[in-house]
mmCIF file of C-alpha atoms and ligand atoms in Angstrom:
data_model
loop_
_atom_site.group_PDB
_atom_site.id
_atom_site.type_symbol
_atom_site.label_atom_id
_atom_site.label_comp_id
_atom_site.label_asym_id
_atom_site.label_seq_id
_atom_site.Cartn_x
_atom_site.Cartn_y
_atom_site.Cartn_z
ATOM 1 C CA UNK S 1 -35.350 -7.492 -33.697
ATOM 2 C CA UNK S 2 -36.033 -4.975 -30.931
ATOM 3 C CA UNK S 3 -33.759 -6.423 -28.126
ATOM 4 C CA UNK S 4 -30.973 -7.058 -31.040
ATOM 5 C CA UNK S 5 -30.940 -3.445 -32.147
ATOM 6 C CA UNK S 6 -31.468 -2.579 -28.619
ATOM 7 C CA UNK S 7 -28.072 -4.350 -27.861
ATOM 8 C CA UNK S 8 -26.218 -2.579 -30.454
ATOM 9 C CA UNK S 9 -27.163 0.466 -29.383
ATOM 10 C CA UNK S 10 -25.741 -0.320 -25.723
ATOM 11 C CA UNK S 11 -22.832 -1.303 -27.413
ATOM 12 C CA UNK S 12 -22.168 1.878 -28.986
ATOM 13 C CA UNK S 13 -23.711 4.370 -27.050
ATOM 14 C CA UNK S 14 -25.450 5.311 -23.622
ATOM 15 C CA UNK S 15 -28.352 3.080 -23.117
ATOM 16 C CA UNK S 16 -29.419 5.431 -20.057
ATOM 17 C CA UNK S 17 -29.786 8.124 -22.736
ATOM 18 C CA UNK S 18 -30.224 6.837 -26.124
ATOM 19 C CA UNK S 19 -33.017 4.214 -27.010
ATOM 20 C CA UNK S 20 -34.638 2.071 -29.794
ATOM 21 C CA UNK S 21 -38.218 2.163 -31.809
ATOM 22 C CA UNK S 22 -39.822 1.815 -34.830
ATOM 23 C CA UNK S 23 -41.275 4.221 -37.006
ATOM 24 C CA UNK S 24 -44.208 4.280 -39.982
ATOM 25 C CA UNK S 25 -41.714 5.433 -43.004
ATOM 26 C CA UNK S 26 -42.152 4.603 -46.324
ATOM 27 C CA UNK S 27 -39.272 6.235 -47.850
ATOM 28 C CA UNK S 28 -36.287 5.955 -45.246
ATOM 29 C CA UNK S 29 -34.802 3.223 -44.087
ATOM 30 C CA UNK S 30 -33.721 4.420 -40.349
ATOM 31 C CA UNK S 31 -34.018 7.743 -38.537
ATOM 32 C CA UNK S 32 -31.358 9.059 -35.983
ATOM 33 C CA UNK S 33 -33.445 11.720 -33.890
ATOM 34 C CA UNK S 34 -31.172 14.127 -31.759
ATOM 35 C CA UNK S 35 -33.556 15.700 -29.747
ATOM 36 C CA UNK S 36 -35.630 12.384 -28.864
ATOM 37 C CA UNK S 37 -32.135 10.689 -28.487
ATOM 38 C CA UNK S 38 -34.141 8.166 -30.401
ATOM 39 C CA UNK S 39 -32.724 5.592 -33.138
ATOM 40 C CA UNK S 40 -35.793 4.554 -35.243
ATOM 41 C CA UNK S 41 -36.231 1.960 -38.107
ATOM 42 C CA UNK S 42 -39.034 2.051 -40.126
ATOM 43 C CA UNK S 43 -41.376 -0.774 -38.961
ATOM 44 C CA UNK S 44 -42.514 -1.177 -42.336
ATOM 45 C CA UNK S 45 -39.578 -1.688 -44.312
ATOM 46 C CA UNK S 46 -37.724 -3.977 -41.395
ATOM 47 C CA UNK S 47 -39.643 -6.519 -42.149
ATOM 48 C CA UNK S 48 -38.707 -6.450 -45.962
ATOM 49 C CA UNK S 49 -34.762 -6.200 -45.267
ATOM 50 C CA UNK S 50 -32.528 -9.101 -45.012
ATOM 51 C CA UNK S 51 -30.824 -9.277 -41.212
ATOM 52 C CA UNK S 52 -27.562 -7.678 -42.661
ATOM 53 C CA UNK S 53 -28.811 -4.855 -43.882
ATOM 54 C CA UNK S 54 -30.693 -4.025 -40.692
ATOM 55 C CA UNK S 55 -27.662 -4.191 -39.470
ATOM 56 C CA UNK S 56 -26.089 -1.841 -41.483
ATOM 57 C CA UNK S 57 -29.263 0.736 -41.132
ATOM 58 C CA UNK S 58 -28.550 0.818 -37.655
ATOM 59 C CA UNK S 59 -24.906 1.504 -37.838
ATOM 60 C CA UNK S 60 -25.689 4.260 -40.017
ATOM 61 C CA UNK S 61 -27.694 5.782 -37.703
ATOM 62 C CA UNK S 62 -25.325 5.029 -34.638
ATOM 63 C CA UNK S 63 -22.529 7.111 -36.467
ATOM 64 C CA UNK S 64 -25.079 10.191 -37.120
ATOM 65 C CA UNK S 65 -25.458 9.597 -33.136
ATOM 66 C CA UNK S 66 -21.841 9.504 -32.314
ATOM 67 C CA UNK S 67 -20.807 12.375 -35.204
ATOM 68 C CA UNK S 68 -23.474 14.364 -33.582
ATOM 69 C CA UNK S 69 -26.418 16.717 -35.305
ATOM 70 C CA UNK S 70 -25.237 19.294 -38.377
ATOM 71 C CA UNK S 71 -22.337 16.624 -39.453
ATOM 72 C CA UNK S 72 -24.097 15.010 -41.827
ATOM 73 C CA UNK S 73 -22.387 12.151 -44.202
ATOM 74 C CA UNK S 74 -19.204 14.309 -43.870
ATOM 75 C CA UNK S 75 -15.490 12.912 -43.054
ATOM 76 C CA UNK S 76 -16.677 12.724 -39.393
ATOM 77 C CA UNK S 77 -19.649 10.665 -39.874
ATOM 78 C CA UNK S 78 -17.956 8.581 -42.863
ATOM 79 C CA UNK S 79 -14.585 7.875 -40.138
ATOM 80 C CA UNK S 80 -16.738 6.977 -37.456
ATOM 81 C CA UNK S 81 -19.540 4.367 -39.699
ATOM 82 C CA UNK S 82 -16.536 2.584 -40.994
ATOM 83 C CA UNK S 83 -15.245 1.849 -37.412
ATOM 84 C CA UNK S 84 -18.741 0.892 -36.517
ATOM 85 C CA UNK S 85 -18.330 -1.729 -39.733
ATOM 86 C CA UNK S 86 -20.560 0.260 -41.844
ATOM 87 C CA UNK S 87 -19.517 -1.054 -45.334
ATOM 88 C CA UNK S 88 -21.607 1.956 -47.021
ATOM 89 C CA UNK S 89 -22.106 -0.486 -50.266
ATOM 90 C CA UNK S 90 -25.538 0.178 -50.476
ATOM 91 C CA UNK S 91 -27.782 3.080 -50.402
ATOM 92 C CA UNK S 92 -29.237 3.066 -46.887
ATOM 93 C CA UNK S 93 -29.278 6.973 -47.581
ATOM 94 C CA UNK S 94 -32.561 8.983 -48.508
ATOM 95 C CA UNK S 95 -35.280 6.744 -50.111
ATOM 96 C CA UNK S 96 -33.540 3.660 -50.012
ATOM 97 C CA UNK S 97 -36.673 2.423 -50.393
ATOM 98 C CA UNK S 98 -36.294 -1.228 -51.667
ATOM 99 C CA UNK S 99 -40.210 -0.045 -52.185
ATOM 100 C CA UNK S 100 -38.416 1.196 -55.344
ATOM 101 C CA UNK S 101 -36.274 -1.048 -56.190
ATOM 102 C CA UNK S 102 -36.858 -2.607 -60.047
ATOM 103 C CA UNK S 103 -36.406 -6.429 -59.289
ATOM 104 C CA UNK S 104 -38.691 -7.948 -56.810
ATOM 105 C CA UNK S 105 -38.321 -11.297 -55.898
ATOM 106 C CA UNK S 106 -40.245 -13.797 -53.895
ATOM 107 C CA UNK S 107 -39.098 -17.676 -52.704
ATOM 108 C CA UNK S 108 -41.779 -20.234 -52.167
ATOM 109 C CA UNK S 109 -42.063 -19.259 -48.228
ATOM 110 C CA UNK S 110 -43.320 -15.634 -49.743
ATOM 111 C CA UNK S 111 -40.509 -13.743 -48.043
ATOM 112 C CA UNK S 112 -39.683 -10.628 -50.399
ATOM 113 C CA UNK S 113 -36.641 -9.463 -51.963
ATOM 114 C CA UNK S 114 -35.443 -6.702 -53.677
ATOM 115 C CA UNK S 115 -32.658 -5.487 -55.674
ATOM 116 C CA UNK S 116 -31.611 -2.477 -57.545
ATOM 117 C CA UNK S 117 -29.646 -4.452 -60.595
ATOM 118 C CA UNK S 118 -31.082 -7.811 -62.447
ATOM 119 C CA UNK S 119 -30.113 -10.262 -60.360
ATOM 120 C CA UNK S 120 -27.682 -12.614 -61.604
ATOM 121 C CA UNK S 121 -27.605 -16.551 -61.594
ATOM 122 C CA UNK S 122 -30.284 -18.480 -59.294
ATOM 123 C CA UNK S 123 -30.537 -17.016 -55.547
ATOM 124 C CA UNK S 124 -32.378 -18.919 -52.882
ATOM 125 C CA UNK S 125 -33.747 -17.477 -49.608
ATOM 126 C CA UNK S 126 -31.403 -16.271 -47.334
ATOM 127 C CA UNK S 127 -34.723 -16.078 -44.646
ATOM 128 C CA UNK S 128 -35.828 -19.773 -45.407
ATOM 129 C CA UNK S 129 -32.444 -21.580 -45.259
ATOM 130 C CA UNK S 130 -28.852 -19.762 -44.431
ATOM 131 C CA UNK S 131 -27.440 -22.277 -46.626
ATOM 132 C CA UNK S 132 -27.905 -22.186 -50.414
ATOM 133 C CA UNK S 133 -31.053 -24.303 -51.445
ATOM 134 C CA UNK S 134 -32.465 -25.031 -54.622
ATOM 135 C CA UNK S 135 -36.197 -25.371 -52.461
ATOM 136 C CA UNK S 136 -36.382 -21.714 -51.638
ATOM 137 C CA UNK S 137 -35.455 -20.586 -55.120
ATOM 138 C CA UNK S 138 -36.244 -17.026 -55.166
ATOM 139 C CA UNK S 139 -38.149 -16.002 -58.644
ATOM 140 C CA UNK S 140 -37.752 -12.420 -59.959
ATOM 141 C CA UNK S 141 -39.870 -10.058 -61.653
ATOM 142 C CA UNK S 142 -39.016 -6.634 -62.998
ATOM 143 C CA UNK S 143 -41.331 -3.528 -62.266
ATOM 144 C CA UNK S 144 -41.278 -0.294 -63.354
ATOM 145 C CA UNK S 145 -40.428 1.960 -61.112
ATOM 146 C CA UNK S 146 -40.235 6.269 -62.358
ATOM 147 C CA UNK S 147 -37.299 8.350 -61.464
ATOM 148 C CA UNK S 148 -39.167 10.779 -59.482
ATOM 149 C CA UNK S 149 -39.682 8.294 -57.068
ATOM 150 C CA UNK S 150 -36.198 6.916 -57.109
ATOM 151 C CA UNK S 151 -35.154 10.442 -55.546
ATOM 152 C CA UNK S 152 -34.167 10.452 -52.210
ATOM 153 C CA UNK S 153 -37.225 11.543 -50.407
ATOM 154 C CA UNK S 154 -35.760 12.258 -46.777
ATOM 155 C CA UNK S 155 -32.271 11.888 -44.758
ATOM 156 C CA UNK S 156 -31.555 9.564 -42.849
HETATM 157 ZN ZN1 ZN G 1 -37.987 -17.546 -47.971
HETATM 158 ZN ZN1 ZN G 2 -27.606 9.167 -42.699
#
């Protein structure tokens, strides 16, 4: 995943100034660090997000690169993610934390999904197979999960 985020960064922005890491977060999705000129993901929740929505993390925090510091999700930052393709459908924002989202799901493989709302219908693994397959049939169980720790717990 490195090189690939690497590579989108270089698309975007100066690769002789800007560069890519992980971090240890729990409760943010991605980190856009102006004074490191450093665009982190958490290490811990990359592995627990579907390709596309890594994708998306790290557009979000390419615009907060490009709109510069003290901008925040304003109309600068919002114009310049939806050029980048940021579709801003889900909440990459604060404590996105799939760590708290309700429905967890796992397929046979043991790859982990999440989703805010019960899912609907049968979904199959999007990791195992890219094409729909009854085999990697993911099976969903609700958890409880509080309100205080469905509050955004940082920016990102
Ligand atoms: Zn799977
Ligand atoms: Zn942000």
């Amino acid at each position: 995943m490195r090189r690939w985020a690497e590579a989108l960064i270089a698309l975007h922005l100066d690769p002789a100034v800007w560069s890519f890491g992980f971090d240890n977060a729990k409760t943010r999705a991605g980190l856009c660090s102006f004074d490191k000129h450093r665009i982190t993901v958490s290490r811990y929740l990359a592995g627990r997000y579907e390709d596309d929505e890594i994708h998306q993390i790290l557009l979000h925090e390419i615009a907060h690169a490009l709109a510069g510091p003290r901008v925040g999700h304003g109309p600068r930052w919002r114009s310049i993610a939806r050029e980048l393709g940021y579709d801003g459908k889900r909440t990459h924002d604060g404590a996105i934390a799939h760590e708290f989202a309700p429905w967890v799901g796992t397929c046979p493989a043991g790859h982990v999904h999440y989703r805010y709302k019960q899912p609907r219908g049968v979904l199959a693994c999007g990791r195992c197979s890219k094409r729909f397959d009854l085999a990697n049939q993911i099976d969903w169980r609700q958890r409880s999960v509080t309100a205080a720790s469905r509050r955004p717990a940082g920016s990102i």
